[in-house]
Amino acid sequence: MVDDALFKAVTGLQTASGKPWGRFLDSGTGTHSLRWVHTLPTAGWTAVTADAQFAANMQAELQLTDAERAQASTAACIIVGNWQDESFQEGEIYDTILADYLIGAIDGFSPYYQDEIFDRLKRHLAPGGTLFIIGMQPVPDSAPHPANIVTEVARLRDACILLAGHRPYREFPLDWVERHLKKAGFAVTLSRRMPILHSEGSIRRQLDVASRKLPYFEDRDLAAAMERHIAAVGARIVSTCSCVRGGRIQLGFDYVVAAEPLPRPPGAAAASSENGRAAGDVAGEEMAT
């Protein structure tokens, strides 16, 4: 069983609703979320990733125990796709959809599509179903000591990603998520904030991302200078965390949002069809002229 406070929160919300998980879609999967999905009493699950190599690696990495296999659904698959593809998952309907840090990850695969993703996922959510969004409030540009080491590492990580010619992930704040859910025709039923406590290890993992980008730098002198800077920042991570009670620095929060699709008003489908015909008539008249 995956021991994660965010997944526990999702499980608690679903249990409180009294609804079964039903068919489950992990709309932007990773090893962590998929191991959790394996433990759920679903009616089958589908996990989506945009990275074919990651999908192959994930198949190998998810070596489940016999107990986990016994709990896993039999109707299960990992598929490669991109939500910008209008035909992707056409006709598939799910009772529960999970978007686990999907909003932040979209920028790496489908830049500028974040404002469309809730409409896109809504097509695949059954009436009365639930969409769960897990995300992280963006790290602020600056923070007072000792949290400034977290913001400095975040800036350094993203700088190295960009200098390597890659795209950094882009997290979106909770109010943005709630606002766009409402625009997409969802009712936000509940949201929770969970403070983040940054340990030396978790901060260093972000610094390791910066280090892994150095081989992609075109300017080798710049890469060498950046390597020295990364080492210096790494030393300051150790000294800063050692001076904090418990060795953890509080900054920012993760969030969990539960949302359900609002019922369409009576006559909405007919009006939509009529508008479509009217638009087609106008287009035809313009082409004729």
Short mmCIF file of C-alpha atoms in Angstrom, two decimals:
data_model
loop_
_atom_site.label_atom_id
_atom_site.label_comp_id
_atom_site.label_asym_id
_atom_site.label_seq_id
_atom_site.Cartn_x
_atom_site.Cartn_y
_atom_site.Cartn_z
CA MET A 1 0.00 0.00 0.00
CA VAL A 2 1.29 3.46 -0.89
CA ASP A 3 1.52 5.51 2.30
CA ASP A 4 0.86 9.05 1.09
CA ALA A 5 -1.12 11.78 2.84
CA LEU A 6 -2.53 13.10 -0.44
CA PHE A 7 -3.78 9.72 -1.61
CA LYS A 8 -5.17 9.09 1.88
CA ALA A 9 -7.10 12.34 1.54
CA VAL A 10 -8.53 11.25 -1.81
CA THR A 11 -9.50 7.87 -0.37
CA GLY A 12 -11.16 9.57 2.60
CA LEU A 13 -13.17 11.87 0.35
CA GLN A 14 -14.31 8.98 -1.84
CA THR A 15 -15.26 6.87 1.18
CA ALA A 16 -17.24 9.75 2.69
CA SER A 17 -19.16 10.18 -0.58
CA GLY A 18 -20.37 6.58 -0.40
CA LYS A 19 -19.67 6.11 -4.10
CA PRO A 20 -17.68 3.19 -5.54
CA TRP A 21 -14.51 3.93 -7.49
CA GLY A 22 -15.99 2.27 -10.58
CA ARG A 23 -13.93 2.59 -13.75
CA PHE A 24 -10.83 4.61 -12.87
CA LEU A 25 -8.68 6.87 -15.06
CA ASP A 26 -5.23 7.99 -13.90
CA SER A 27 -5.02 10.80 -16.46
CA GLY A 28 -1.33 11.63 -15.96
CA THR A 29 0.24 8.63 -14.33
CA GLY A 30 3.49 7.97 -12.53
CA THR A 31 4.89 5.07 -10.58
CA HIS A 32 3.68 6.48 -7.26
CA SER A 33 0.07 7.06 -8.28
CA LEU A 34 -0.15 3.78 -10.16
CA ARG A 35 1.00 1.73 -7.18
CA TRP A 36 -1.81 3.39 -5.21
CA VAL A 37 -4.40 2.76 -7.93
CA HIS A 38 -3.42 -0.92 -7.87
CA THR A 39 -4.68 -1.16 -4.29
CA LEU A 40 -8.13 0.27 -4.98
CA PRO A 41 -11.26 -1.85 -5.46
CA THR A 42 -11.96 -0.40 -8.90
CA ALA A 43 -13.94 -1.90 -11.75
CA GLY A 44 -10.82 -1.55 -13.89
CA TRP A 45 -8.32 1.23 -14.47
CA THR A 46 -6.51 3.00 -17.29
CA ALA A 47 -3.28 4.94 -16.75
CA VAL A 48 -2.13 7.56 -19.28
CA THR A 49 1.35 8.93 -19.94
CA ALA A 50 2.69 11.04 -22.81
CA ASP A 51 6.14 9.46 -22.53
CA ALA A 52 6.54 6.11 -24.30
CA GLN A 53 9.89 5.38 -22.68
CA PHE A 54 8.48 6.16 -19.26
CA ALA A 55 5.59 3.79 -19.93
CA ALA A 56 8.03 1.01 -20.80
CA ASN A 57 10.14 1.73 -17.72
CA MET A 58 7.06 1.84 -15.53
CA GLN A 59 5.97 -1.59 -16.67
CA ALA A 60 9.31 -2.92 -15.45
CA GLU A 61 9.40 -0.88 -12.24
CA LEU A 62 5.95 -1.88 -10.99
CA GLN A 63 7.00 -5.21 -9.56
CA LEU A 64 4.07 -5.76 -7.23
CA THR A 65 3.96 -8.15 -4.30
CA ASP A 66 1.54 -11.09 -4.36
CA ALA A 67 -0.73 -9.22 -1.93
CA GLU A 68 -0.78 -6.16 -4.18
CA ARG A 69 -1.49 -8.29 -7.25
CA ALA A 70 -4.42 -9.89 -5.43
CA GLN A 71 -5.93 -6.44 -4.81
CA ALA A 72 -5.26 -5.11 -8.30
CA SER A 73 -8.01 -4.90 -10.89
CA THR A 74 -7.91 -7.38 -13.74
CA ALA A 75 -9.05 -4.84 -16.36
CA ALA A 76 -5.97 -2.64 -16.26
CA CYS A 77 -3.77 -0.97 -18.86
CA ILE A 78 -1.09 1.69 -19.30
CA ILE A 79 -1.42 3.67 -22.52
CA VAL A 80 0.64 6.35 -24.24
CA GLY A 81 -1.21 9.41 -25.47
CA ASN A 82 -1.65 13.15 -25.37
CA TRP A 83 -4.84 14.88 -24.29
CA GLN A 84 -4.40 17.44 -27.08
CA ASP A 85 -5.21 14.63 -29.52
CA GLU A 86 -8.97 15.05 -29.93
CA SER A 87 -9.46 11.38 -30.81
CA PHE A 88 -7.51 10.06 -27.81
CA GLN A 89 -9.70 7.87 -25.54
CA GLU A 90 -12.71 8.66 -27.72
CA GLY A 91 -15.87 7.14 -26.29
CA GLU A 92 -14.26 5.99 -23.03
CA ILE A 93 -16.18 6.91 -19.87
CA TYR A 94 -14.91 6.65 -16.29
CA ASP A 95 -16.55 6.97 -12.89
CA THR A 96 -13.46 8.42 -11.21
CA ILE A 97 -10.65 10.47 -12.78
CA LEU A 98 -7.40 11.36 -11.03
CA ALA A 99 -5.23 14.26 -12.20
CA ASP A 100 -2.15 13.77 -10.01
CA TYR A 101 0.15 16.77 -10.60
CA LEU A 102 -1.06 16.64 -14.22
CA ILE A 103 -1.60 20.40 -14.49
CA GLY A 104 2.02 21.16 -13.65
CA ALA A 105 3.36 18.42 -15.93
CA ILE A 106 1.38 19.51 -18.99
CA ASP A 107 3.86 22.26 -19.84
CA GLY A 108 6.51 19.63 -20.55
CA PHE A 109 4.39 17.87 -23.18
CA SER A 110 1.51 20.15 -24.25
CA PRO A 111 2.48 23.76 -23.52
CA TYR A 112 -0.37 26.26 -23.05
CA TYR A 113 -3.02 23.53 -22.89
CA GLN A 114 -3.67 23.83 -19.16
CA ASP A 115 -6.80 25.96 -19.59
CA GLU A 116 -8.38 23.24 -21.77
CA ILE A 117 -7.61 20.14 -19.71
CA PHE A 118 -10.68 20.17 -17.46
CA ASP A 119 -13.03 20.46 -20.44
CA ARG A 120 -11.09 17.62 -22.07
CA LEU A 121 -11.32 15.31 -19.07
CA LYS A 122 -14.98 16.16 -18.51
CA ARG A 123 -15.85 14.35 -21.75
CA HIS A 124 -14.74 11.11 -20.14
CA LEU A 125 -16.38 11.52 -16.72
CA ALA A 126 -19.68 9.76 -16.11
CA PRO A 127 -22.62 11.78 -14.73
CA GLY A 128 -22.24 11.84 -10.96
CA GLY A 129 -18.58 10.87 -11.24
CA THR A 130 -15.72 12.60 -9.45
CA LEU A 131 -12.59 14.33 -10.69
CA PHE A 132 -9.77 14.50 -8.14
CA ILE A 133 -6.98 17.02 -8.72
CA ILE A 134 -3.71 16.86 -6.79
CA GLY A 135 -1.35 19.78 -7.26
CA MET A 136 1.25 21.97 -5.63
CA GLN A 137 1.02 25.67 -4.96
CA PRO A 138 3.85 27.27 -6.98
CA VAL A 139 7.05 27.93 -5.06
CA PRO A 140 7.26 31.70 -4.47
CA ASP A 141 10.02 33.72 -6.11
CA SER A 142 11.50 34.54 -2.73
CA ALA A 143 11.06 33.70 0.94
CA PRO A 144 12.69 34.69 4.23
CA HIS A 145 15.44 32.57 5.77
CA PRO A 146 15.55 29.57 6.09
CA ALA A 147 12.93 28.94 3.37
CA ASN A 148 14.97 31.00 0.89
CA ILE A 149 17.14 27.93 0.23
CA VAL A 150 14.05 26.19 -1.20
CA THR A 151 13.26 29.08 -3.56
CA GLU A 152 16.91 29.37 -4.61
CA VAL A 153 17.09 25.68 -5.50
CA ALA A 154 13.83 25.93 -7.46
CA ARG A 155 15.21 28.84 -9.52
CA LEU A 156 18.50 27.02 -10.10
CA ARG A 157 16.72 23.83 -11.17
CA ASP A 158 14.55 25.64 -13.71
CA ALA A 159 17.50 27.66 -15.02
CA CYS A 160 19.42 24.45 -15.72
CA ILE A 161 16.40 22.86 -17.37
CA LEU A 162 16.06 25.84 -19.71
CA LEU A 163 19.80 26.02 -20.47
CA ALA A 164 19.62 22.34 -21.40
CA GLY A 165 16.99 23.21 -24.00
CA HIS A 166 14.17 21.48 -22.09
CA ARG A 167 10.92 22.75 -20.62
CA PRO A 168 10.39 22.95 -16.85
CA TYR A 169 7.12 21.89 -15.28
CA ARG A 170 4.84 24.76 -14.35
CA GLU A 171 2.66 24.43 -11.27
CA PHE A 172 -0.63 26.31 -11.00
CA PRO A 173 -2.15 27.74 -7.81
CA LEU A 174 -5.24 26.40 -6.09
CA ASP A 175 -7.40 29.42 -6.94
CA TRP A 176 -6.54 29.00 -10.65
CA VAL A 177 -7.62 25.35 -10.50
CA GLU A 178 -10.91 26.13 -8.76
CA ARG A 179 -11.65 29.01 -11.14
CA HIS A 180 -11.07 26.91 -14.26
CA LEU A 181 -13.04 23.97 -12.89
CA LYS A 182 -16.06 26.25 -12.55
CA LYS A 183 -15.54 27.60 -16.07
CA ALA A 184 -15.50 24.01 -17.34
CA GLY A 185 -18.86 23.26 -15.71
CA PHE A 186 -17.71 21.53 -12.53
CA ALA A 187 -18.87 22.05 -8.97
CA VAL A 188 -15.97 22.04 -6.52
CA THR A 189 -17.22 19.86 -3.68
CA LEU A 190 -14.16 20.08 -1.44
CA SER A 191 -10.55 21.23 -1.37
CA ARG A 192 -7.80 20.64 1.16
CA ARG A 193 -4.39 22.20 1.70
CA MET A 194 -1.49 20.23 3.13
CA PRO A 195 1.61 22.18 4.22
CA ILE A 196 4.89 21.03 2.68
CA LEU A 197 7.81 20.31 4.99
CA HIS A 198 11.00 20.34 2.91
CA SER A 199 13.70 18.00 4.21
CA GLU A 200 17.36 18.05 3.23
CA GLY A 201 16.70 15.03 1.02
CA SER A 202 13.70 16.52 -0.78
CA ILE A 203 15.52 19.80 -1.47
CA ARG A 204 18.58 17.92 -2.70
CA ARG A 205 16.47 15.88 -5.10
CA GLN A 206 15.48 19.13 -6.82
CA LEU A 207 19.14 20.11 -6.98
CA ASP A 208 19.90 16.71 -8.52
CA VAL A 209 17.53 17.60 -11.36
CA ALA A 210 19.75 20.60 -12.10
CA SER A 211 22.87 18.39 -12.07
CA ARG A 212 21.35 15.92 -14.53
CA LYS A 213 20.80 18.73 -17.05
CA LEU A 214 24.47 19.76 -17.22
CA PRO A 215 25.47 17.25 -19.95
CA TYR A 216 22.95 18.93 -22.26
CA PHE A 217 24.54 22.40 -21.99
CA GLU A 218 26.09 23.51 -25.28
CA ASP A 219 28.58 25.77 -23.48
CA ARG A 220 30.88 23.43 -21.54
CA ASP A 221 32.51 26.31 -19.64
CA LEU A 222 29.07 27.35 -18.45
CA ALA A 223 28.32 23.76 -17.46
CA ALA A 224 31.54 23.59 -15.42
CA ALA A 225 30.76 26.87 -13.67
CA MET A 226 27.21 25.73 -12.96
CA GLU A 227 28.50 22.46 -11.53
CA ARG A 228 30.61 24.39 -9.03
CA HIS A 229 27.65 26.58 -8.13
CA ILE A 230 25.42 23.54 -7.62
CA ALA A 231 28.01 22.06 -5.25
CA ALA A 232 28.11 25.29 -3.24
CA VAL A 233 24.32 25.41 -2.99
CA GLY A 234 24.32 21.76 -1.93
CA ALA A 235 26.62 22.57 0.98
CA ARG A 236 24.28 25.37 2.06
CA ILE A 237 21.32 22.98 2.00
CA VAL A 238 23.08 20.84 4.60
CA SER A 239 24.00 23.76 6.84
CA THR A 240 20.56 25.38 6.58
CA CYS A 241 18.56 22.23 7.35
CA SER A 242 20.84 21.35 10.26
CA CYS A 243 19.87 24.62 11.96
CA VAL A 244 16.11 24.04 11.68
CA ARG A 245 14.14 22.16 14.32
CA GLY A 246 13.43 18.69 12.99
CA GLY A 247 15.52 19.43 9.91
CA ARG A 248 12.44 20.40 7.89
CA ILE A 249 11.55 23.77 6.40
CA GLN A 250 7.88 24.66 5.93
CA LEU A 251 7.05 26.47 2.70
CA GLY A 252 4.00 26.25 0.48
CA PHE A 253 1.40 23.51 0.30
CA ASP A 254 0.03 20.67 -1.79
CA TYR A 255 -3.70 20.58 -2.45
CA VAL A 256 -6.43 18.07 -3.19
CA VAL A 257 -9.59 19.18 -4.98
CA ALA A 258 -12.72 17.10 -5.56
CA ALA A 259 -15.11 18.21 -8.30
CA GLU A 260 -18.24 16.85 -9.96
CA PRO A 261 -19.72 17.78 -13.34
CA LEU A 262 -22.76 20.02 -13.13
CA PRO A 263 -25.85 18.62 -14.87
CA ARG A 264 -26.49 20.22 -18.23
CA PRO A 265 -29.50 22.58 -18.22
CA PRO A 266 -32.61 21.22 -19.99
CA GLY A 267 -32.44 22.01 -23.67
CA ALA A 268 -28.69 22.67 -23.63
CA ALA A 269 -27.98 19.88 -26.09
CA ALA A 270 -30.67 21.10 -28.48
CA ALA A 271 -29.40 24.67 -28.24
CA SER A 272 -25.86 23.51 -28.91
CA SER A 273 -27.02 21.58 -31.96
CA GLU A 274 -29.02 24.57 -33.23
CA ASN A 275 -26.02 26.87 -32.75
CA GLY A 276 -23.88 24.43 -34.67
CA ARG A 277 -26.32 24.41 -37.59
CA ALA A 278 -26.48 28.22 -37.54
CA ALA A 279 -22.72 28.48 -37.57
CA GLY A 280 -22.59 26.09 -40.50
CA ASP A 281 -25.15 28.17 -42.41
CA VAL A 282 -23.11 31.35 -41.83
CA ALA A 283 -19.91 29.64 -42.92
CA GLY A 284 -21.64 28.39 -46.05
CA GLU A 285 -22.89 31.88 -46.90
CA GLU A 286 -19.41 33.35 -46.43
CA MET A 287 -17.88 30.72 -48.71
CA ALA A 288 -20.56 31.38 -51.31
CA THR A 289 -19.74 35.07 -51.39
#
